[in-house]
PDB file of C-alpha atoms in Angstrom:
ATOM      1  CA  UNK X   1      -6.746  -1.231   4.276  1.00 36.00           C
ATOM      2  CA  UNK X   2      -9.883  -2.736   3.541  1.00 41.00           C
ATOM      3  CA  UNK X   3     -10.122  -6.370   5.066  1.00 39.00           C
ATOM      4  CA  UNK X   4     -13.259  -8.300   3.384  1.00 40.00           C
ATOM      5  CA  UNK X   5     -14.248 -12.322   4.250  1.00 36.00           C
ATOM      6  CA  UNK X   6     -13.965 -15.122   2.148  1.00 42.00           C
ATOM      7  CA  UNK X   7     -17.005 -17.409   1.435  1.00 46.00           C
ATOM      8  CA  UNK X   8     -15.187 -18.957   4.769  1.00 45.00           C
ATOM      9  CA  UNK X   9     -15.571 -15.838   6.505  1.00 43.00           C
ATOM     10  CA  UNK X  10     -12.117 -15.551   6.980  1.00 44.00           C
ATOM     11  CA  UNK X  11     -10.171 -12.325   6.535  1.00 47.00           C
ATOM     12  CA  UNK X  12      -8.550 -12.140   3.065  1.00 47.00           C
ATOM     13  CA  UNK X  13      -8.083  -9.715   0.225  1.00 47.00           C
ATOM     14  CA  UNK X  14     -11.324  -8.436  -1.754  1.00 47.00           C
ATOM     15  CA  UNK X  15     -11.901 -10.129  -4.771  1.00 49.00           C
ATOM     16  CA  UNK X  16     -14.661  -7.098  -5.314  1.00 53.00           C
ATOM     17  CA  UNK X  17     -13.658  -5.658  -9.086  1.00 53.00           C
ATOM     18  CA  UNK X  18     -11.303  -3.037  -8.088  1.00 51.00           C
ATOM     19  CA  UNK X  19     -13.298   0.037  -9.752  1.00 50.00           C
ATOM     20  CA  UNK X  20     -16.620  -1.132  -7.320  1.00 52.00           C
ATOM     21  CA  UNK X  21     -14.661  -1.241  -4.048  1.00 51.00           C
ATOM     22  CA  UNK X  22     -15.151   2.478  -3.460  1.00 50.00           C
ATOM     23  CA  UNK X  23     -16.890   5.749  -4.087  1.00 48.00           C
ATOM     24  CA  UNK X  24     -14.153   8.121  -2.909  1.00 48.00           C
ATOM     25  CA  UNK X  25     -13.684  10.921  -5.189  1.00 51.00           C
ATOM     26  CA  UNK X  26     -11.734   9.931  -7.870  1.00 55.00           C
ATOM     27  CA  UNK X  27      -7.785  11.528  -8.257  1.00 66.00           C
ATOM     28  CA  UNK X  28      -6.363  11.311 -11.223  1.00 88.00           C
ATOM     29  CA  UNK X  29      -4.539   7.961 -11.737  1.00 92.00           C
ATOM     30  CA  UNK X  30      -1.385   9.792 -12.641  1.00 94.00           C
ATOM     31  CA  UNK X  31      -1.388  12.117 -10.209  1.00 94.00           C
ATOM     32  CA  UNK X  32      -2.192   8.872  -7.674  1.00 94.00           C
ATOM     33  CA  UNK X  33       1.172   7.230  -9.015  1.00 96.00           C
ATOM     34  CA  UNK X  34       3.303  10.445  -8.653  1.00 96.00           C
ATOM     35  CA  UNK X  35       2.092  10.964  -4.906  1.00 95.00           C
ATOM     36  CA  UNK X  36       2.946   7.430  -4.004  1.00 96.00           C
ATOM     37  CA  UNK X  37       6.225   7.587  -5.842  1.00 96.00           C
ATOM     38  CA  UNK X  38       7.086  10.762  -4.102  1.00 96.00           C
ATOM     39  CA  UNK X  39       6.155   9.348  -0.654  1.00 94.00           C
ATOM     40  CA  UNK X  40       8.330   6.236  -1.165  1.00 94.00           C
ATOM     41  CA  UNK X  41      11.375   7.707  -3.214  1.00 92.00           C
ATOM     42  CA  UNK X  42      12.909   4.536  -4.080  1.00 95.00           C
ATOM     43  CA  UNK X  43      13.033   2.805  -7.780  1.00 96.00           C
ATOM     44  CA  UNK X  44      10.490   0.238  -8.374  1.00 97.00           C
ATOM     45  CA  UNK X  45       8.884  -1.313 -11.091  1.00 96.00           C
ATOM     46  CA  UNK X  46       4.909  -0.924 -12.089  1.00 96.00           C
ATOM     47  CA  UNK X  47       4.001  -3.746 -10.287  1.00 96.00           C
ATOM     48  CA  UNK X  48       5.141  -2.659  -7.221  1.00 96.00           C
ATOM     49  CA  UNK X  49       4.065   0.571  -7.501  1.00 96.00           C
ATOM     50  CA  UNK X  50       0.313  -1.164  -7.960  1.00 96.00           C
ATOM     51  CA  UNK X  51       0.682  -3.146  -5.101  1.00 95.00           C
ATOM     52  CA  UNK X  52       1.229  -0.319  -2.917  1.00 95.00           C
ATOM     53  CA  UNK X  53      -1.428   1.582  -4.202  1.00 95.00           C
ATOM     54  CA  UNK X  54      -3.514  -1.219  -3.581  1.00 93.00           C
ATOM     55  CA  UNK X  55      -2.030  -1.661  -0.018  1.00 92.00           C
ATOM     56  CA  UNK X  56      -2.318   2.246   0.744  1.00 90.00           C
ATOM     57  CA  UNK X  57      -5.061   3.789  -1.298  1.00 86.00           C
ATOM     58  CA  UNK X  58      -8.268   2.539  -2.613  1.00 80.00           C
ATOM     59  CA  UNK X  59      -7.289   3.030  -6.230  1.00 87.00           C
ATOM     60  CA  UNK X  60     -10.136   2.236  -8.805  1.00 84.00           C
ATOM     61  CA  UNK X  61      -7.644   1.435 -11.721  1.00 91.00           C
ATOM     62  CA  UNK X  62      -5.873  -1.709 -13.059  1.00 94.00           C
ATOM     63  CA  UNK X  63      -2.173  -2.744 -13.049  1.00 95.00           C
ATOM     64  CA  UNK X  64      -2.622  -2.380 -16.801  1.00 95.00           C
ATOM     65  CA  UNK X  65      -3.575   1.699 -16.654  1.00 94.00           C
ATOM     66  CA  UNK X  66      -0.251   1.619 -13.947  1.00 96.00           C
ATOM     67  CA  UNK X  67       2.036   0.267 -17.125  1.00 94.00           C
ATOM     68  CA  UNK X  68       0.634   2.381 -19.276  1.00 94.00           C
ATOM     69  CA  UNK X  69       0.945   5.741 -17.051  1.00 95.00           C
ATOM     70  CA  UNK X  70       4.411   5.073 -16.395  1.00 95.00           C
ATOM     71  CA  UNK X  71       5.339   5.500 -20.224  1.00 92.00           C
ATOM     72  CA  UNK X  72       3.065   8.510 -20.079  1.00 95.00           C
ATOM     73  CA  UNK X  73       4.790   9.830 -16.985  1.00 96.00           C
ATOM     74  CA  UNK X  74       8.111   9.122 -18.824  1.00 95.00           C
ATOM     75  CA  UNK X  75       7.530  11.493 -22.020  1.00 94.00           C
ATOM     76  CA  UNK X  76       6.523  14.243 -19.364  1.00 96.00           C
ATOM     77  CA  UNK X  77       9.820  14.261 -17.593  1.00 96.00           C
ATOM     78  CA  UNK X  78       7.796  13.307 -14.117  1.00 97.00           C
ATOM     79  CA  UNK X  79       9.206   9.910 -13.526  1.00 97.00           C
ATOM     80  CA  UNK X  80      12.500   8.954 -15.077  1.00 96.00           C
ATOM     81  CA  UNK X  81      13.646   5.022 -16.343  1.00 95.00           C
ATOM     82  CA  UNK X  82      16.455   3.498 -13.982  1.00 95.00           C
ATOM     83  CA  UNK X  83      18.239   0.378 -13.532  1.00 93.00           C
ATOM     84  CA  UNK X  84      20.132  -0.443 -10.303  1.00 92.00           C
ATOM     85  CA  UNK X  85      23.486  -1.246 -11.165  1.00 91.00           C
ATOM     86  CA  UNK X  86      24.852  -3.897  -8.897  1.00 92.00           C
ATOM     87  CA  UNK X  87      27.937  -4.160  -9.767  1.00 94.00           C
ATOM     88  CA  UNK X  88      28.628  -0.761  -8.646  1.00 94.00           C
ATOM     89  CA  UNK X  89      25.803  -0.176  -6.126  1.00 94.00           C
ATOM     90  CA  UNK X  90      24.407   2.903  -8.279  1.00 94.00           C
ATOM     91  CA  UNK X  91      20.953   3.829  -9.970  1.00 93.00           C
ATOM     92  CA  UNK X  92      21.792   4.561 -13.412  1.00 93.00           C
ATOM     93  CA  UNK X  93      18.896   6.131 -15.674  1.00 92.00           C
ATOM     94  CA  UNK X  94      18.574   4.203 -18.997  1.00 91.00           C
ATOM     95  CA  UNK X  95      19.023   5.907 -22.598  1.00 82.00           C
ATOM     96  CA  UNK X  96      15.729   6.651 -24.502  1.00 75.00           C
ATOM     97  CA  UNK X  97      14.420   3.506 -26.418  1.00 70.00           C
ATOM     98  CA  UNK X  98      16.385   1.221 -24.309  1.00 72.00           C
ATOM     99  CA  UNK X  99      14.357  -2.018 -24.062  1.00 71.00           C
ATOM    100  CA  UNK X 100      13.389  -4.236 -21.292  1.00 71.00           C
ATOM    101  CA  UNK X 101      12.477  -4.120 -17.856  1.00 81.00           C
ATOM    102  CA  UNK X 102      13.130  -1.287 -16.007  1.00 89.00           C
ATOM    103  CA  UNK X 103      12.655   0.300 -12.312  1.00 96.00           C
ATOM    104  CA  UNK X 104      11.267   3.804 -12.470  1.00 97.00           C
ATOM    105  CA  UNK X 105      12.076   7.094 -10.100  1.00 97.00           C
ATOM    106  CA  UNK X 106       9.924  10.428  -9.573  1.00 97.00           C
ATOM    107  CA  UNK X 107      11.636  13.525 -10.948  1.00 97.00           C
ATOM    108  CA  UNK X 108      12.199  16.959  -9.626  1.00 97.00           C
ATOM    109  CA  UNK X 109       9.499  17.878 -12.144  1.00 97.00           C
ATOM    110  CA  UNK X 110       7.105  15.183 -10.916  1.00 97.00           C
ATOM    111  CA  UNK X 111       7.393  15.901  -7.369  1.00 96.00           C
ATOM    112  CA  UNK X 112       6.720  19.613  -8.453  1.00 96.00           C
ATOM    113  CA  UNK X 113       3.401  18.598  -9.973  1.00 94.00           C
ATOM    114  CA  UNK X 114       2.447  16.625  -6.500  1.00 93.00           C
ATOM    115  CA  UNK X 115       3.041  19.770  -4.416  1.00 92.00           C
ATOM    116  CA  UNK X 116       1.317  22.159  -7.172  1.00 90.00           C
ATOM    117  CA  UNK X 117      -1.715  19.631  -7.599  1.00 88.00           C
ATOM    118  CA  UNK X 118      -2.278  17.760  -4.123  1.00 74.00           C
ATOM    119  CA  UNK X 119      -1.515  20.265  -1.461  1.00 63.00           C
TER     120      UNK X 119
END
């Protein structure tokens, strides 16, 4: 994780815009999201995915990009929208078109894409 110093010279979170933090070769945002989800294998909301990517990788895209890519990845069947049913202690896939906040979980197709494009 990159540590920067704020005006008082104390360690803190970088205030530099995300796109200016790195000159590392670009990986597609979709592939970065899928690789993170494959590594973590847990239902996550977009904000958690974004936070994890900031913490573990030098990403150059925004939270809004993560939100938009999640919809695209659902359409491609690389992730699925799920709900954590706390009453029954299970994870249930949400029906297409169901509104509201959802968690996302990588699918086998998403894992296969990571395997074929990353390794």
